[in-house]
Short mmCIF file of C-alpha atoms and ligand atoms in Angstrom, two decimals:
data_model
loop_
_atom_site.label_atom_id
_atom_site.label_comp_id
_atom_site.label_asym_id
_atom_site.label_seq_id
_atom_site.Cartn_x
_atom_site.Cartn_y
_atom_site.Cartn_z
CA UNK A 1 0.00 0.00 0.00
CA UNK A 2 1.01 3.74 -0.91
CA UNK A 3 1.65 5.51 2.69
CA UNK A 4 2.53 9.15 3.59
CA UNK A 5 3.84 10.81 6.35
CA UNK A 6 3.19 14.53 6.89
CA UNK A 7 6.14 14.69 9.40
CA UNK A 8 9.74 13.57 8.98
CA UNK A 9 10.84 13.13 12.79
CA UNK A 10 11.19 10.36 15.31
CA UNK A 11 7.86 8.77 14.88
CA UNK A 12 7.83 8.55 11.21
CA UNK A 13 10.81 7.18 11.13
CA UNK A 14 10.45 5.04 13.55
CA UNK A 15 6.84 3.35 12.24
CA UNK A 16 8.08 3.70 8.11
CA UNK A 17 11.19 1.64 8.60
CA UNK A 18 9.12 -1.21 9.69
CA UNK A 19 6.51 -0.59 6.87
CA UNK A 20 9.03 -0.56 4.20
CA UNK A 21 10.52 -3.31 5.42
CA UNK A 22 7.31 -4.98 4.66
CA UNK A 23 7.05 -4.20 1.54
CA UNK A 24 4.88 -0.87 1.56
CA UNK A 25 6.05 2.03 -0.89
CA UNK A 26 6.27 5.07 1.77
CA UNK A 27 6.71 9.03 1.07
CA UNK A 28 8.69 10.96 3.91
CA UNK A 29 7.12 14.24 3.18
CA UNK A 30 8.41 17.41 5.68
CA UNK A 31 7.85 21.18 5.24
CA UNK A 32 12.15 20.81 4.24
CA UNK A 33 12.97 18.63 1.62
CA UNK A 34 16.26 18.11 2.99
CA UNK A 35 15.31 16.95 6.24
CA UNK A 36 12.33 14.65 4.83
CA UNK A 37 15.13 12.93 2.57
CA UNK A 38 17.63 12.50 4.99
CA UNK A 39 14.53 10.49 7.19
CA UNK A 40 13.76 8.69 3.91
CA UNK A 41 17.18 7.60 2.41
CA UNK A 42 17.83 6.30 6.12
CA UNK A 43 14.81 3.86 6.30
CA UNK A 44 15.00 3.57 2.24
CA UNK A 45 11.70 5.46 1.75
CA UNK A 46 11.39 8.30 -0.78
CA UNK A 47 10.32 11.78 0.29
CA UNK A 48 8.59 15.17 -0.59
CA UNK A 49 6.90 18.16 0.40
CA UNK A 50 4.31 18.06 2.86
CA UNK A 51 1.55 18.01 -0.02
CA UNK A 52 3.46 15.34 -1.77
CA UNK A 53 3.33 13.44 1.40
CA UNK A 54 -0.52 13.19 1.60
CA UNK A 55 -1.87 13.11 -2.25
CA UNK A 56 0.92 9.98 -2.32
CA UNK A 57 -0.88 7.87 0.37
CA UNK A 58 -3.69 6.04 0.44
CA UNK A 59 -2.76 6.01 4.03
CA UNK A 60 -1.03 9.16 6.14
CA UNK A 61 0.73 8.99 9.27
CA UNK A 62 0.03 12.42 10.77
CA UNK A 63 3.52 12.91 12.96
CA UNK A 64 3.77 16.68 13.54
CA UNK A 65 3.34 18.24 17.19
CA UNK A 66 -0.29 18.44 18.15
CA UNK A 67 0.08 21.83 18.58
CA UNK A 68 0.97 22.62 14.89
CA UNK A 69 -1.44 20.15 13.70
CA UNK A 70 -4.52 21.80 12.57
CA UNK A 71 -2.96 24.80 10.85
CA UNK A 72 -1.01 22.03 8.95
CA UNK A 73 -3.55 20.29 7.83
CA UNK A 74 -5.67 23.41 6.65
CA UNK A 75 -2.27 23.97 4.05
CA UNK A 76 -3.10 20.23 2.59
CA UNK A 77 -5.63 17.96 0.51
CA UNK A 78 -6.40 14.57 1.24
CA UNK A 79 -7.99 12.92 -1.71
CA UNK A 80 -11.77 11.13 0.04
CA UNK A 81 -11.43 7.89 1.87
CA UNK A 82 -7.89 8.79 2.97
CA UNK A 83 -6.89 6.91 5.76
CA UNK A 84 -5.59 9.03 8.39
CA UNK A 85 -3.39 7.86 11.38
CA UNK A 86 -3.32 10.14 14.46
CA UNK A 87 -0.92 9.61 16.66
CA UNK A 88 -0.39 12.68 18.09
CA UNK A 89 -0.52 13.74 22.00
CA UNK A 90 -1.28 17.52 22.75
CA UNK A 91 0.61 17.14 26.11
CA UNK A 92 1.44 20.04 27.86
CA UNK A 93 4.58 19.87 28.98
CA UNK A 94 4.11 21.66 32.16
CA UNK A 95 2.26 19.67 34.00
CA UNK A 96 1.42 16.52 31.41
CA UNK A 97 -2.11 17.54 31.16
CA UNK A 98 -4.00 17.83 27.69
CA UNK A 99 -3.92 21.21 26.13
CA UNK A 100 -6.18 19.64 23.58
CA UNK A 101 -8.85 17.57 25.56
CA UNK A 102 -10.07 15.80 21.81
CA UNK A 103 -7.54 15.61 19.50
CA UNK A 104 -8.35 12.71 16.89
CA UNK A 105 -12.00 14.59 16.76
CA UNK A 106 -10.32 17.93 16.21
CA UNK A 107 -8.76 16.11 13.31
CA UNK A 108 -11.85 14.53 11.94
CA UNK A 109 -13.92 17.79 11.86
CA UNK A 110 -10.69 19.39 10.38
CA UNK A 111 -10.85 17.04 7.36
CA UNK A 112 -14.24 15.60 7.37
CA UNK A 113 -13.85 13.12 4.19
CA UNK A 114 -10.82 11.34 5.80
CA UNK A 115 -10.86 8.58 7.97
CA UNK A 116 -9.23 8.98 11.20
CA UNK A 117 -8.12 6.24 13.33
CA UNK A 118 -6.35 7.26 16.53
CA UNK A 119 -3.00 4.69 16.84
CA UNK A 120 0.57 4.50 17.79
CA UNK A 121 0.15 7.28 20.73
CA UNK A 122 0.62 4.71 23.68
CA UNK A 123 4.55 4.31 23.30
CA UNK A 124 7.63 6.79 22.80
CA UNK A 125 9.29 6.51 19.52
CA UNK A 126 12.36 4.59 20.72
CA UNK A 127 9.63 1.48 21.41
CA UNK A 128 8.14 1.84 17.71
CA UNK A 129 11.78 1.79 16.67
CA UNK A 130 13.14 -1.30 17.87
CA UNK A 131 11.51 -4.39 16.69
CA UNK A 132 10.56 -7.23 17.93
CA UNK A 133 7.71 -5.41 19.79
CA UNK A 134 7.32 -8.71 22.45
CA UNK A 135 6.82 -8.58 26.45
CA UNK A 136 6.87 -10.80 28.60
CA UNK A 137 6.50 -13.17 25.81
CA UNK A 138 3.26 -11.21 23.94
CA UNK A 139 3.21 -9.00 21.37
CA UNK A 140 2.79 -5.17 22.00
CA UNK A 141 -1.23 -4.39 22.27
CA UNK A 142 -2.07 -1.18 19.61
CA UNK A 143 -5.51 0.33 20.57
CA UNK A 144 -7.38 1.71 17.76
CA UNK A 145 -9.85 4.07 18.14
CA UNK A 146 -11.80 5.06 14.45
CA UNK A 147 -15.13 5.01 12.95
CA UNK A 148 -14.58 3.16 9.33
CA UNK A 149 -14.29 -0.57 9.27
CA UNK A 150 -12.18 -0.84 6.42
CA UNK A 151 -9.75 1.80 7.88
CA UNK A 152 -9.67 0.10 10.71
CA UNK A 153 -8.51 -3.03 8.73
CA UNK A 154 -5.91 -1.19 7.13
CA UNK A 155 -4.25 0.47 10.42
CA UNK A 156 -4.56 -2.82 11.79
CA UNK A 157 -2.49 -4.98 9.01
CA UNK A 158 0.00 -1.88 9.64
CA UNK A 159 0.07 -2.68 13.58
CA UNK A 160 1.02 -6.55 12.52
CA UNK A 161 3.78 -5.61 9.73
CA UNK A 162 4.99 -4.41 13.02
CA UNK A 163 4.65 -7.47 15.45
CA UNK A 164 2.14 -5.68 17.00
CA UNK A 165 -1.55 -6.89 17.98
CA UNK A 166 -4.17 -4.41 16.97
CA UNK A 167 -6.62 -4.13 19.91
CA UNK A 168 -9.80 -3.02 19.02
CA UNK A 169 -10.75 0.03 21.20
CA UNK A 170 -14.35 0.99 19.76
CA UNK A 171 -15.24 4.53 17.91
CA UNK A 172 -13.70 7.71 17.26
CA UNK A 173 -15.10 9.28 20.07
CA UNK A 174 -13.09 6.63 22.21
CA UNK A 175 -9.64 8.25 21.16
CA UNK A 176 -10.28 10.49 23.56
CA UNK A 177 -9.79 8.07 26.32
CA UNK A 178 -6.36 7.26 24.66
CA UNK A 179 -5.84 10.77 24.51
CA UNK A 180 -6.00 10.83 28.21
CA UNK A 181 -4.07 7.32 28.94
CA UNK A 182 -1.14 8.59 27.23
CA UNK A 183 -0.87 11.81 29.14
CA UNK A 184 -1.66 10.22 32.26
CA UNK A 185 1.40 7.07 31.69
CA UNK A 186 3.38 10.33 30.59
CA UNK A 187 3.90 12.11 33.83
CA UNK A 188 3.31 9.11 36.12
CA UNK A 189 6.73 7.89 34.11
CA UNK A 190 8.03 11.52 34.61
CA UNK A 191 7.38 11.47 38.79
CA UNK A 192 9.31 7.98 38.87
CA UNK A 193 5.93 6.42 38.96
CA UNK A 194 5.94 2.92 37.32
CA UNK A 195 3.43 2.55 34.88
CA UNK A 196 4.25 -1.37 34.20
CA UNK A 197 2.58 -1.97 37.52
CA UNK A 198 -0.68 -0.01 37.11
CA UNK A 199 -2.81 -2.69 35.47
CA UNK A 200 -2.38 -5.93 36.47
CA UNK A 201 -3.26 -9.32 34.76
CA UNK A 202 -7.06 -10.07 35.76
CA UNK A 203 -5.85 -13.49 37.68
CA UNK A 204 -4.15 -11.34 40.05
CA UNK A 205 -7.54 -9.62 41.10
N1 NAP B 301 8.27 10.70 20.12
C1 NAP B 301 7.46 9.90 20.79
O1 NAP B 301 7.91 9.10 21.65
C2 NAP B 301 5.99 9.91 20.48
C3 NAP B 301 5.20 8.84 20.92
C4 NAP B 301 3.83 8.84 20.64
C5 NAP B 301 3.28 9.91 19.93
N2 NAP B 301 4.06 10.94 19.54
C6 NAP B 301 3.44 12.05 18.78
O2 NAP B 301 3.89 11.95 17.45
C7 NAP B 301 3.96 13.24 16.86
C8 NAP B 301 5.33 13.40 16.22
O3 NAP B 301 6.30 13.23 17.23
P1 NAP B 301 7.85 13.01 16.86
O4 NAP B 301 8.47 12.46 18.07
O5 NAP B 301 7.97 12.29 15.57
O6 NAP B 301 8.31 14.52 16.70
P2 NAP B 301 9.72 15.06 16.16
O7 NAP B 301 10.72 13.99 16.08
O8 NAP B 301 10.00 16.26 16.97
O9 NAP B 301 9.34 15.50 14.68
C9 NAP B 301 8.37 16.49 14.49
C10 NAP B 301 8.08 16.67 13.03
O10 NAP B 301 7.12 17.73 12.93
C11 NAP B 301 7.62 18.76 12.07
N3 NAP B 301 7.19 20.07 12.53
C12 NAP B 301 7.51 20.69 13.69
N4 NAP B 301 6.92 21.89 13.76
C13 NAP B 301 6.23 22.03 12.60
C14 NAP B 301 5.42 23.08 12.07
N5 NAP B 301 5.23 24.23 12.74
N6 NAP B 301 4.85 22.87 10.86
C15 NAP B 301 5.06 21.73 10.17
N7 NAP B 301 5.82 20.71 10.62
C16 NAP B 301 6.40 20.87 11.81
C17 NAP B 301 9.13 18.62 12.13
O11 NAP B 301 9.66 19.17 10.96
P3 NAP B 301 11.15 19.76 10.87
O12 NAP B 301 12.06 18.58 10.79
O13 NAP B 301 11.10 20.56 9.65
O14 NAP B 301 11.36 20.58 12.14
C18 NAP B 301 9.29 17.11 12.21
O15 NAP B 301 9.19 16.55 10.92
C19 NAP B 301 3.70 14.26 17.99
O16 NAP B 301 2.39 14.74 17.88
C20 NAP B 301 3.85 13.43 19.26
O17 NAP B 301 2.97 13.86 20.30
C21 NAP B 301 5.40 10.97 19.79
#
C-alpha cells in the first residue's frame, strides 16, 4: 500500500522503517525537503513536500506536534477515503495535562472526508523503533480508536507488519480516552511512577 507521512521526525521514522521493510512504498514528506530525505534515504523510503506526502498515500501517518497540527492540515488535501493515522498527543509539557482535551476529533472535523483512526500514541518513539515489539512473551497491544471498518482493517495490518496486535478500542469518540491514557502514563513515568505496575493481569484480582 502507498503511505505518507506529513512529518519527517522520530515517529515517522520510527513506524516507516518497519513498513518498508514490509514491503509498503512510503513518502517521507516534511515542510524541508532536505530533512524529509535525509529520514527517507535512512529507512530507504522516498520523500517530498508536505503536499506530496498526503496526495501519495492512500494512508497518512500524521507525525507533527499536536500543537501545529490543525494549521497544517488546513495547508493540505487529502484525496476522500484517505486513511488518516493520528498519533499525536497535545501534552502540555508543564504539568502533562491535555492542552487539547479531543484531539483525533479535532482532526476529523478538520478534514471531514478522511478517515481517522487514533493509533501508535501509547509508546515513545524509541519502542516503535526497535523491533521485535514482544513482552513478557506477547506481542505489543495497539488500541485503535476510528469510525470506518475498512480503515480500521488497514491500520490494523500496519500494527502486525509491526509485530504488533491491533486491539480493538471501539469509535472515534473513544480516542479520547487514549488521549488521556497517554498523558496520564506520561507524567506518572516523569514522577518515577511505574506505569508497568498499574494494570495488572485479571488473575491477580
Ligand atoms: N516521540 C514519541 O515518543 C511519540 C510517541 C507517541 C506519539 N508521539 C506524537 O507523534 C507526533 C510526532 O512526534 P515526533 O516524536 O515524531 O516529533 P519530532 O521527532 O519532533 O518531529 C516532528 C516533526 O514535525 C515537524 N514540525 C515541527 N513543527 C512544525 C510546524 N510548525 N509545521 C510543520 N511541521 C512541523 C518537524 O519538521 P522539521 O524537521 O522541519 O522541524 C518534524 O518533521 C507528535 O504529535 C507526538 O505527540 C510521539
Amino acid at each position: 500500500m502507498r503511505i505518507g507521512t506529513v512529518g519527517n521526525g522520530g515517529m515517522a521514522a520510527a513506524l516507516g522503517r518497519h513498513w518498508v521493510r514490509a514491503g509498503h512504498e512510503l513518502m517521507i514528506g516534511g515542510r524541508e525537503l532536505s530533512r524529509a530525505a535525509a529520514t527517507a534515504e535512512r529507512i530507504g523510503a522516498r520523500s517530498g513536500s508536505l503536499r506530496e506526502a498526503t496526495a501519495y498515500g492512500e494512508v497518512v501517518l500524521l507525525a507533527v506536534p499536536a500543537e501545529v497540527v490543525l494549521e497544517t492540515l488546513v495547508e493540505l488535501e487529502f484525496a476522500p477515503g484517505t486513511v488518516l493515522i493520528d498519533c499525536t498527543n497535545a501534552l502540555d509539557q508543564r504539568d502533562h495535562s491535555l492542552a487539547e482535551a479531543a484531539m483525533a476529533e479535532a482532526i476529523s472535523s478538520a478534514v471531514p472526508h478522511a478517515h481517522v483512526v487514533k493509533a501508535f500514541n501509547l509508546a515513545a518513539d524509541t519502542v516503535w523503533r526497535d523491533a521485535p515489539h514482544r513482552f513478557e512473551g506477547r506481542p505489543l497491544g495497539v488500541p485503535l480508536c476510528g469510525d470506518d471498518r475498512a480503515a480500521l482493517e488497514r491500520v490494523a495490518g500496519l500494527v502486525r507488519d509491526l509485530g504488533c496486535e491491533p486491539v480493538p478500542a471501539g469509535g472515534l469518540a473513544r480516542a479520547r480516552l487514549l488521549e488521556a491514557t497517554a498523558a496520564l502514563a506520561i507524567g506518572t513515568w516523569v514522577r518515577g511512577g511505574d506505569v508497568r505496575a498499574l494494570f495488572p493481569p485479571l488473575s491477580a484480582a
